[in-house]
Amino acid sequence: MNWQFVKPTPKYSSKYEISFKNEANLFPSISKLTKDSFKIYESNDKLFWEFLLVDEDNEFKEVGAYLNIVKEEKQAFFTINIKINSLLNEEKWSILIFEYIHCFFQEVLKFEQKLINLKLDSKFFNLIKNDFNFQEVTKQNEKYLVLLDTKISYSFSDVHTHPFLEYYSEPKQEIEENIKNNLKTLFLIGTSWKDNEEIVSYLDKQKNLFALIGIHPNNVQKEDNYEQLEELLLKNSNVVGIGEVGLDLYYEESPSLDLQIQSLIKQIEIAKKYEKTVMLHIRENANEKDFFLFKQIKKIITNYLDVNFIFHNFSGNLEIYNEFNKFSNVFFSFSGVITYKNNKEARKILEIMDLDKLLLETDAPYLSPEPTRSLWPNHSYCIKPSYNLISRIRQISLLTLTSQINKNIERIFKVKLYE
């Protein structure tokens, strides 16, 4: 599933007619609203925003919910109106929808004031009151007037990013900017000898800034001396793993598979020696239909059951996921690719996967997520669409999801995150 909040246009008319056929008055502007998403609809001294919750993978054939936010000119509060499809879990979705509203005020409308007044239906208020920090609460008939703190602080983490001079003119500034934008934790990932040296120079500047060093399969050479990698690993305690390393036959000019395997095993041996985690890069030949490289890596992992492995930007199908999920030492990191319209297979995996094996990444500067897929370079702070997607797929709040992933990071990488 791919739950998104969208503007209510005639495109969705058949869905909302099925969902709310007895409540047509919910959609006063459906037929004439043609403005871009999040634009203000003004009518009779009123500010009005409205959204539909829809599954863009079309597995759920109806509208999930209708939401509008109204601000009368003479009123000091915003009125929130919500109708949730009876087929959905009302309690779970009430929390997710209000979380969206909360973010909307801060990130889209960019409210400068810290507190805003909202008017909520009593049923909706009772479903969400324990999950949000309301400063004041006053009951008026069947409504509640509440004072909401608009400032949100999530603890997002990006376990795979490349903020290097090759891609950013000011890498240190890039790292600092990401930290300022709700990034609790960053893992800088090396792919070459040059990257690895550069990474270590950044590590003492921020809390919760870690690194993995390694030689990417497309960069391996016969003369590589992995004792140098070991020496670099020992220089800084915040180097917590080996990566990204693995197997890649995507390009015809890629190093031979034999050389890649030899290089990979040498680097895994270093990880084993120092009890470090391994970040795997696995990319099949463009014409490969049988997941040949995943089969090769399975043989290798079987010989290293005491080493934690993470599939970076996991690209296997549901069958491959199930095969590797049998290993207690194998974990899965997903990038912004999960937000792409045609990547339904990844979303099917996310519907059923063990959340204690989940990690998220950007692979910045690559793989910008929707709705900014054309953005170059990508940034770690652009990870939120991936969090949003999984939050809605699994029907858990962003706070719950961020907490789970940060616990996973501590366990998988054997690190302690600072508040």
Short mmCIF file of C-alpha atoms in Angstrom, two decimals:
data_model
loop_
_atom_site.label_atom_id
_atom_site.label_comp_id
_atom_site.label_asym_id
_atom_site.label_seq_id
_atom_site.Cartn_x
_atom_site.Cartn_y
_atom_site.Cartn_z
CA MET A 1 0.00 0.00 0.00
CA ASN A 2 1.04 3.61 -0.57
CA TRP A 3 -1.07 5.91 1.60
CA GLN A 4 -0.82 9.58 0.65
CA PHE A 5 -2.69 12.77 1.50
CA VAL A 6 -3.83 14.36 -1.77
CA LYS A 7 -6.01 17.23 -2.93
CA PRO A 8 -9.60 16.10 -3.61
CA THR A 9 -10.02 16.33 -7.38
CA PRO A 10 -12.57 14.64 -9.66
CA LYS A 11 -9.92 11.97 -10.29
CA TYR A 12 -10.97 10.43 -6.98
CA SER A 13 -14.73 10.88 -7.43
CA SER A 14 -15.58 7.19 -7.82
CA LYS A 15 -13.57 6.30 -4.72
CA TYR A 16 -15.15 8.87 -2.43
CA GLU A 17 -18.64 8.14 -3.74
CA ILE A 18 -18.19 4.53 -2.64
CA SER A 19 -16.67 5.53 0.69
CA PHE A 20 -18.98 8.36 1.72
CA LYS A 21 -22.06 7.99 -0.49
CA ASN A 22 -24.36 9.11 2.32
CA GLU A 23 -22.27 12.14 3.23
CA ALA A 24 -21.88 14.08 0.00
CA ASN A 25 -21.89 17.34 1.98
CA LEU A 26 -18.37 16.51 3.15
CA PHE A 27 -17.01 17.56 -0.24
CA PRO A 28 -18.38 21.04 -1.00
CA SER A 29 -15.56 21.97 -3.35
CA ILE A 30 -14.68 18.66 -5.00
CA SER A 31 -15.95 19.59 -8.44
CA LYS A 32 -14.30 22.99 -8.61
CA LEU A 33 -11.10 22.70 -6.61
CA THR A 34 -8.26 22.63 -9.14
CA LYS A 35 -5.51 24.40 -7.21
CA ASP A 36 -2.21 22.75 -6.41
CA SER A 37 -2.00 20.68 -3.26
CA PHE A 38 -1.75 22.70 -0.02
CA LYS A 39 -2.92 25.94 -1.64
CA ILE A 40 -5.53 27.93 0.29
CA TYR A 41 -9.14 27.78 -0.89
CA GLU A 42 -10.77 31.12 0.03
CA SER A 43 -14.52 31.57 0.25
CA ASN A 44 -16.73 33.93 2.26
CA ASP A 45 -13.97 35.19 4.55
CA LYS A 46 -12.79 31.66 5.18
CA LEU A 47 -9.48 29.86 4.81
CA PHE A 48 -10.02 26.28 3.81
CA TRP A 49 -7.70 23.32 3.17
CA GLU A 50 -8.92 19.83 2.37
CA PHE A 51 -7.33 16.45 1.71
CA LEU A 52 -8.19 12.88 0.90
CA LEU A 53 -6.25 9.93 2.25
CA VAL A 54 -5.84 7.50 -0.65
CA ASP A 55 -3.87 4.36 -1.38
CA GLU A 56 -2.00 5.18 -4.59
CA ASP A 57 -1.18 1.51 -5.11
CA ASN A 58 -4.95 1.00 -5.42
CA GLU A 59 -5.07 -2.05 -3.21
CA PHE A 60 -7.62 -0.20 -1.07
CA LYS A 61 -10.30 0.75 -3.59
CA GLU A 62 -11.95 3.44 -1.50
CA VAL A 63 -10.93 6.75 0.05
CA GLY A 64 -9.35 6.13 3.43
CA ALA A 65 -10.35 9.43 5.00
CA TYR A 66 -11.46 12.98 4.32
CA LEU A 67 -9.91 15.90 6.18
CA ASN A 68 -10.43 19.63 6.13
CA ILE A 69 -9.00 22.52 8.11
CA VAL A 70 -11.11 25.69 8.33
CA LYS A 71 -10.25 29.14 9.68
CA GLU A 72 -13.09 31.66 9.89
CA GLU A 73 -11.88 35.24 9.67
CA LYS A 74 -13.42 36.28 12.98
CA GLN A 75 -12.45 33.17 14.88
CA ALA A 76 -9.23 32.66 16.81
CA PHE A 77 -9.09 28.94 16.15
CA PHE A 78 -8.81 26.42 13.32
CA THR A 79 -11.60 23.85 13.06
CA ILE A 80 -10.52 20.32 12.15
CA ASN A 81 -13.09 18.07 10.43
CA ILE A 82 -12.27 14.43 9.79
CA LYS A 83 -14.18 11.44 8.46
CA ILE A 84 -12.42 8.06 8.48
CA ASN A 85 -13.58 5.14 6.37
CA SER A 86 -15.28 2.54 8.57
CA LEU A 87 -13.09 -0.16 6.99
CA LEU A 88 -9.97 1.37 8.57
CA ASN A 89 -8.83 1.23 12.18
CA GLU A 90 -10.21 4.54 13.43
CA GLU A 91 -8.00 4.77 16.50
CA LYS A 92 -4.73 4.17 14.64
CA TRP A 93 -5.61 6.42 11.72
CA SER A 94 -6.81 9.26 13.96
CA ILE A 95 -3.30 9.46 15.40
CA LEU A 96 -1.66 9.30 11.95
CA ILE A 97 -3.99 11.93 10.50
CA PHE A 98 -3.44 14.33 13.36
CA GLU A 99 0.29 13.78 13.07
CA TYR A 100 -0.06 14.88 9.45
CA ILE A 101 -2.02 17.97 10.55
CA HIS A 102 0.65 18.75 13.11
CA CYS A 103 3.37 18.61 10.43
CA PHE A 104 1.19 20.58 7.99
CA PHE A 105 1.04 23.59 10.31
CA GLN A 106 4.78 23.57 10.87
CA GLU A 107 6.25 22.47 7.55
CA VAL A 108 3.76 23.62 4.91
CA LEU A 109 2.05 26.65 6.42
CA LYS A 110 5.26 27.46 8.31
CA PHE A 111 3.51 28.96 11.30
CA GLU A 112 5.87 31.13 13.28
CA GLN A 113 3.83 31.13 16.48
CA LYS A 114 4.61 28.32 18.86
CA LEU A 115 1.00 27.65 19.91
CA ILE A 116 -2.20 27.53 17.86
CA ASN A 117 -5.84 27.04 18.84
CA LEU A 118 -7.73 24.11 17.32
CA LYS A 119 -11.35 23.03 17.53
CA LEU A 120 -11.78 19.26 17.50
CA ASP A 121 -14.71 16.88 17.53
CA SER A 122 -14.99 15.17 20.93
CA LYS A 123 -14.71 11.66 19.51
CA PHE A 124 -11.59 12.54 17.55
CA PHE A 125 -10.08 14.35 20.54
CA ASN A 126 -10.60 11.36 22.80
CA LEU A 127 -8.82 9.10 20.30
CA ILE A 128 -5.68 11.24 20.13
CA LYS A 129 -5.44 13.05 23.48
CA ASN A 130 -2.86 10.68 24.95
CA ASP A 131 -0.50 10.96 21.97
CA PHE A 132 -0.13 14.74 21.59
CA ASN A 133 0.95 17.54 23.88
CA PHE A 134 -2.09 19.79 24.24
CA GLN A 135 -1.29 22.80 26.44
CA GLU A 136 -4.87 23.71 27.33
CA VAL A 137 -8.16 21.91 26.85
CA THR A 138 -11.65 23.43 27.07
CA LYS A 139 -14.85 21.54 26.29
CA GLN A 140 -17.68 23.33 24.49
CA ASN A 141 -20.74 21.14 23.90
CA GLU A 142 -19.46 18.25 21.75
CA LYS A 143 -16.28 20.05 20.74
CA TYR A 144 -12.90 20.66 22.36
CA LEU A 145 -10.83 23.81 22.08
CA VAL A 146 -7.18 22.88 22.48
CA LEU A 147 -3.89 24.73 22.42
CA LEU A 148 -1.32 22.82 20.36
CA ASP A 149 2.44 23.21 20.38
CA THR A 150 3.34 23.48 16.67
CA LYS A 151 7.01 22.73 17.17
CA ILE A 152 7.80 19.14 16.31
CA SER A 153 11.03 17.35 17.02
CA TYR A 154 11.44 13.93 15.49
CA SER A 155 14.58 11.85 15.79
CA PHE A 156 15.13 10.63 12.24
CA SER A 157 18.21 8.58 11.42
CA ASP A 158 19.99 8.00 8.12
CA VAL A 159 22.21 4.92 8.16
CA HIS A 160 23.73 5.46 4.71
CA THR A 161 24.83 8.80 3.28
CA HIS A 162 27.84 10.17 1.36
CA PRO A 163 28.37 13.87 2.29
CA PHE A 164 31.73 14.18 0.56
CA LEU A 165 33.56 16.82 -1.46
CA GLU A 166 32.84 14.84 -4.59
CA TYR A 167 29.16 15.79 -4.24
CA TYR A 168 28.91 18.80 -1.89
CA SER A 169 31.02 21.97 -1.91
CA GLU A 170 30.89 22.20 1.92
CA PRO A 171 30.57 18.70 3.40
CA LYS A 172 30.84 19.86 7.03
CA GLN A 173 28.08 22.39 6.43
CA GLU A 174 25.99 19.67 4.77
CA ILE A 175 26.37 17.47 7.85
CA GLU A 176 25.45 20.33 10.20
CA GLU A 177 22.42 21.26 8.09
CA ASN A 178 21.15 17.71 8.25
CA ILE A 179 21.54 17.61 12.03
CA LYS A 180 19.57 20.86 12.34
CA ASN A 181 16.69 19.33 10.38
CA ASN A 182 15.62 16.62 12.84
CA LEU A 183 18.38 14.15 11.94
CA LYS A 184 19.31 12.44 15.18
CA THR A 185 21.89 10.10 13.69
CA LEU A 186 24.01 9.98 10.53
CA PHE A 187 26.18 7.17 9.23
CA LEU A 188 28.79 8.31 6.70
CA ILE A 189 29.60 5.51 4.28
CA GLY A 190 32.87 5.07 2.43
CA THR A 191 33.30 3.54 -1.01
CA SER A 192 36.97 4.21 -1.79
CA TRP A 193 40.31 4.84 -0.10
CA LYS A 194 39.80 8.58 -0.63
CA ASP A 195 36.31 8.51 0.92
CA ASN A 196 37.52 6.56 3.91
CA GLU A 197 40.21 9.11 4.75
CA GLU A 198 37.76 11.98 4.31
CA ILE A 199 35.13 10.35 6.55
CA VAL A 200 37.40 10.05 9.56
CA SER A 201 38.17 13.78 9.43
CA TYR A 202 34.49 14.63 10.07
CA LEU A 203 33.73 12.32 12.98
CA ASP A 204 34.54 14.48 16.01
CA LYS A 205 32.26 17.34 15.05
CA GLN A 206 28.81 16.06 16.08
CA LYS A 207 27.14 13.64 18.47
CA ASN A 208 25.55 10.57 16.90
CA LEU A 209 27.81 10.83 13.87
CA PHE A 210 29.25 7.48 12.86
CA ALA A 211 31.10 5.99 9.91
CA LEU A 212 31.56 2.78 8.00
CA ILE A 213 34.66 2.42 5.87
CA GLY A 214 35.24 0.03 3.00
CA ILE A 215 35.93 -0.43 -0.69
CA HIS A 216 32.92 -0.60 -3.00
CA PRO A 217 32.91 -3.64 -5.33
CA ASN A 218 33.29 -1.39 -8.37
CA ASN A 219 36.43 0.15 -6.84
CA VAL A 220 38.32 -2.98 -5.77
CA GLN A 221 41.76 -3.68 -7.23
CA LYS A 222 44.16 -6.60 -6.97
CA GLU A 223 46.78 -4.48 -5.21
CA ASP A 224 44.45 -3.24 -2.42
CA ASN A 225 46.07 -3.55 1.00
CA TYR A 226 43.34 -4.09 3.56
CA GLU A 227 45.73 -3.70 6.46
CA GLN A 228 45.38 0.03 5.75
CA LEU A 229 41.62 -0.29 6.24
CA GLU A 230 42.23 -2.00 9.56
CA GLU A 231 44.57 0.80 10.64
CA LEU A 232 41.98 3.42 9.75
CA LEU A 233 39.32 1.51 11.67
CA LEU A 234 41.44 1.62 14.81
CA LYS A 235 41.99 5.39 14.60
CA ASN A 236 38.47 6.38 15.62
CA SER A 237 35.94 4.65 17.87
CA ASN A 238 33.06 6.11 15.84
CA VAL A 239 34.02 3.93 12.89
CA VAL A 240 31.44 1.27 13.68
CA GLY A 241 31.41 -0.90 10.59
CA ILE A 242 32.73 -1.98 7.22
CA GLY A 243 30.94 -0.72 4.14
CA GLU A 244 29.78 -0.29 1.66
CA VAL A 245 31.16 -3.55 0.36
CA GLY A 246 29.63 -6.33 -1.68
CA LEU A 247 29.01 -7.56 -5.19
CA ASP A 248 28.09 -5.56 -8.29
CA LEU A 249 27.81 -6.83 -11.88
CA TYR A 250 25.63 -4.02 -13.17
CA TYR A 251 28.29 -2.59 -15.48
CA GLU A 252 30.13 -4.61 -18.11
CA GLU A 253 33.43 -3.07 -16.98
CA SER A 254 32.91 -4.11 -13.34
CA PRO A 255 35.84 -5.94 -11.70
CA SER A 256 35.63 -9.71 -12.03
CA LEU A 257 33.30 -11.55 -9.67
CA ASP A 258 36.24 -13.54 -8.28
CA LEU A 259 38.10 -10.36 -7.37
CA GLN A 260 34.97 -8.85 -5.82
CA ILE A 261 34.38 -11.94 -3.68
CA GLN A 262 38.02 -12.03 -2.54
CA SER A 263 37.86 -8.35 -1.58
CA LEU A 264 34.54 -8.77 0.19
CA ILE A 265 35.73 -11.70 2.29
CA LYS A 266 38.91 -9.86 3.33
CA GLN A 267 36.80 -6.94 4.52
CA ILE A 268 34.30 -9.18 6.31
CA GLU A 269 37.23 -10.79 8.12
CA ILE A 270 38.20 -7.36 9.46
CA ALA A 271 34.62 -6.79 10.62
CA LYS A 272 34.61 -10.17 12.35
CA LYS A 273 37.95 -9.51 14.06
CA TYR A 274 36.72 -6.22 15.57
CA GLU A 275 33.04 -7.17 15.98
CA LYS A 276 31.86 -4.57 13.49
CA THR A 277 28.76 -4.50 11.28
CA VAL A 278 28.97 -4.98 7.50
CA MET A 279 26.96 -2.82 5.08
CA LEU A 280 26.31 -4.77 1.87
CA HIS A 281 25.92 -3.37 -1.63
CA ILE A 282 24.35 -5.96 -3.94
CA ARG A 283 23.50 -4.98 -7.51
CA GLU A 284 22.69 -7.55 -10.13
CA ASN A 285 23.46 -7.36 -13.84
CA ALA A 286 20.68 -5.45 -15.59
CA ASN A 287 19.64 -8.63 -17.43
CA GLU A 288 19.75 -10.89 -14.36
CA LYS A 289 16.33 -12.33 -13.49
CA ASP A 290 17.32 -15.02 -11.00
CA PHE A 291 19.01 -12.97 -8.23
CA PHE A 292 22.37 -14.59 -8.90
CA LEU A 293 24.36 -12.28 -6.61
CA PHE A 294 21.94 -12.70 -3.72
CA LYS A 295 22.58 -16.43 -3.97
CA GLN A 296 26.32 -15.80 -3.88
CA ILE A 297 26.08 -13.55 -0.83
CA LYS A 298 23.90 -16.09 0.97
CA LYS A 299 26.75 -18.61 0.76
CA ILE A 300 29.12 -16.06 2.28
CA ILE A 301 26.77 -14.97 5.08
CA THR A 302 26.28 -18.61 6.05
CA ASN A 303 29.98 -18.71 6.97
CA TYR A 304 29.77 -15.58 9.15
CA LEU A 305 26.77 -16.03 11.43
CA ASP A 306 28.47 -14.02 14.18
CA VAL A 307 28.70 -10.88 12.00
CA ASN A 308 25.80 -8.45 11.53
CA PHE A 309 25.01 -7.76 7.86
CA ILE A 310 22.82 -4.96 6.50
CA PHE A 311 21.48 -4.97 2.96
CA HIS A 312 21.90 -1.34 1.90
CA ASN A 313 19.08 -0.09 -0.37
CA PHE A 314 17.54 -3.57 -0.31
CA SER A 315 16.43 -4.50 -3.82
CA GLY A 316 15.34 -8.10 -3.46
CA ASN A 317 11.77 -9.27 -3.90
CA LEU A 318 9.51 -10.78 -1.23
CA GLU A 319 10.92 -14.25 -1.80
CA ILE A 320 14.51 -13.01 -1.35
CA TYR A 321 13.49 -11.09 1.77
CA ASN A 322 11.92 -14.19 3.30
CA GLU A 323 15.03 -16.22 2.50
CA PHE A 324 17.40 -13.79 4.23
CA ASN A 325 15.03 -12.97 7.07
CA LYS A 326 15.73 -16.49 8.36
CA PHE A 327 19.18 -15.24 9.39
CA SER A 328 19.13 -13.56 12.81
CA ASN A 329 22.22 -11.54 11.83
CA VAL A 330 20.77 -10.04 8.62
CA PHE A 331 18.99 -6.67 8.51
CA PHE A 332 17.40 -4.55 5.77
CA SER A 333 17.86 -0.86 4.98
CA PHE A 334 15.47 0.88 2.58
CA SER A 335 16.03 4.14 0.71
CA GLY A 336 13.74 6.71 -0.91
CA VAL A 337 13.21 4.20 -3.73
CA ILE A 338 10.34 2.78 -1.65
CA THR A 339 8.35 5.95 -2.44
CA TYR A 340 8.57 5.45 -6.22
CA LYS A 341 5.25 4.69 -7.85
CA ASN A 342 6.29 1.42 -9.49
CA ASN A 343 8.12 -0.04 -6.49
CA LYS A 344 5.15 -1.99 -5.15
CA GLU A 345 7.32 -5.01 -4.33
CA ALA A 346 9.26 -3.08 -1.68
CA ARG A 347 6.03 -1.83 -0.14
CA LYS A 348 4.70 -5.39 0.03
CA ILE A 349 7.82 -6.35 1.98
CA LEU A 350 7.35 -3.39 4.31
CA GLU A 351 3.79 -4.48 5.04
CA ILE A 352 4.95 -7.74 6.60
CA MET A 353 8.60 -7.36 7.60
CA ASP A 354 9.88 -7.58 11.16
CA LEU A 355 10.25 -3.98 12.31
CA ASP A 356 13.16 -4.91 14.55
CA LYS A 357 15.13 -5.64 11.36
CA LEU A 358 14.31 -2.34 9.65
CA LEU A 359 16.67 0.55 8.95
CA LEU A 360 16.22 3.62 6.73
CA GLU A 361 18.66 5.55 4.57
CA THR A 362 18.89 8.15 1.83
CA ASP A 363 22.04 7.06 -0.03
CA ALA A 364 22.47 10.82 -0.55
CA PRO A 365 23.36 12.36 -2.92
CA TYR A 366 21.51 9.63 -4.84
CA LEU A 367 17.92 8.32 -4.80
CA SER A 368 15.89 11.40 -3.87
CA PRO A 369 12.41 10.31 -2.76
CA GLU A 370 9.04 11.35 -4.10
CA PRO A 371 7.80 14.05 -4.36
CA THR A 372 11.29 15.50 -5.05
CA ARG A 373 12.66 12.62 -7.09
CA SER A 374 14.42 14.95 -9.54
CA LEU A 375 16.36 16.66 -6.73
CA TRP A 376 20.15 16.54 -7.01
CA PRO A 377 21.92 16.22 -4.75
CA ASN A 378 19.70 14.41 -2.29
CA HIS A 379 20.11 15.27 1.41
CA SER A 380 19.78 13.22 4.57
CA TYR A 381 17.01 15.51 5.85
CA CYS A 382 14.93 14.36 2.84
CA ILE A 383 14.44 11.01 4.56
CA LYS A 384 11.06 11.95 6.05
CA PRO A 385 8.92 10.74 3.08
CA SER A 386 10.31 7.26 3.67
CA TYR A 387 9.40 7.44 7.35
CA ASN A 388 5.94 8.76 6.46
CA LEU A 389 5.33 5.94 4.01
CA ILE A 390 6.26 3.19 6.46
CA SER A 391 4.36 4.87 9.29
CA ARG A 392 1.17 4.70 7.22
CA ILE A 393 1.81 1.23 5.82
CA ARG A 394 2.25 -0.16 9.33
CA GLN A 395 -0.25 2.22 10.97
CA ILE A 396 2.15 3.37 13.67
CA SER A 397 3.02 6.94 14.56
CA LEU A 398 6.21 8.62 13.41
CA LEU A 399 7.29 8.83 17.04
CA THR A 400 6.87 5.08 17.43
CA LEU A 401 8.68 4.36 14.16
CA THR A 402 11.63 6.66 14.89
CA SER A 403 11.99 5.13 18.34
CA GLN A 404 11.98 1.61 16.88
CA ILE A 405 14.61 2.41 14.24
CA ASN A 406 16.87 4.13 16.75
CA LYS A 407 16.66 1.08 19.02
CA ASN A 408 17.54 -1.07 16.01
CA ILE A 409 20.57 1.11 15.30
CA GLU A 410 21.86 0.72 18.84
CA ARG A 411 21.44 -3.04 18.73
CA ILE A 412 22.72 -3.71 15.20
CA PHE A 413 25.73 -1.36 15.32
CA LYS A 414 26.40 -1.85 19.05
CA VAL A 415 26.41 1.90 19.70
CA LYS A 416 24.76 4.24 22.19
CA LEU A 417 22.80 7.18 20.79
CA TYR A 418 22.82 10.46 22.70
CA GLU A 419 19.60 12.39 23.30
#
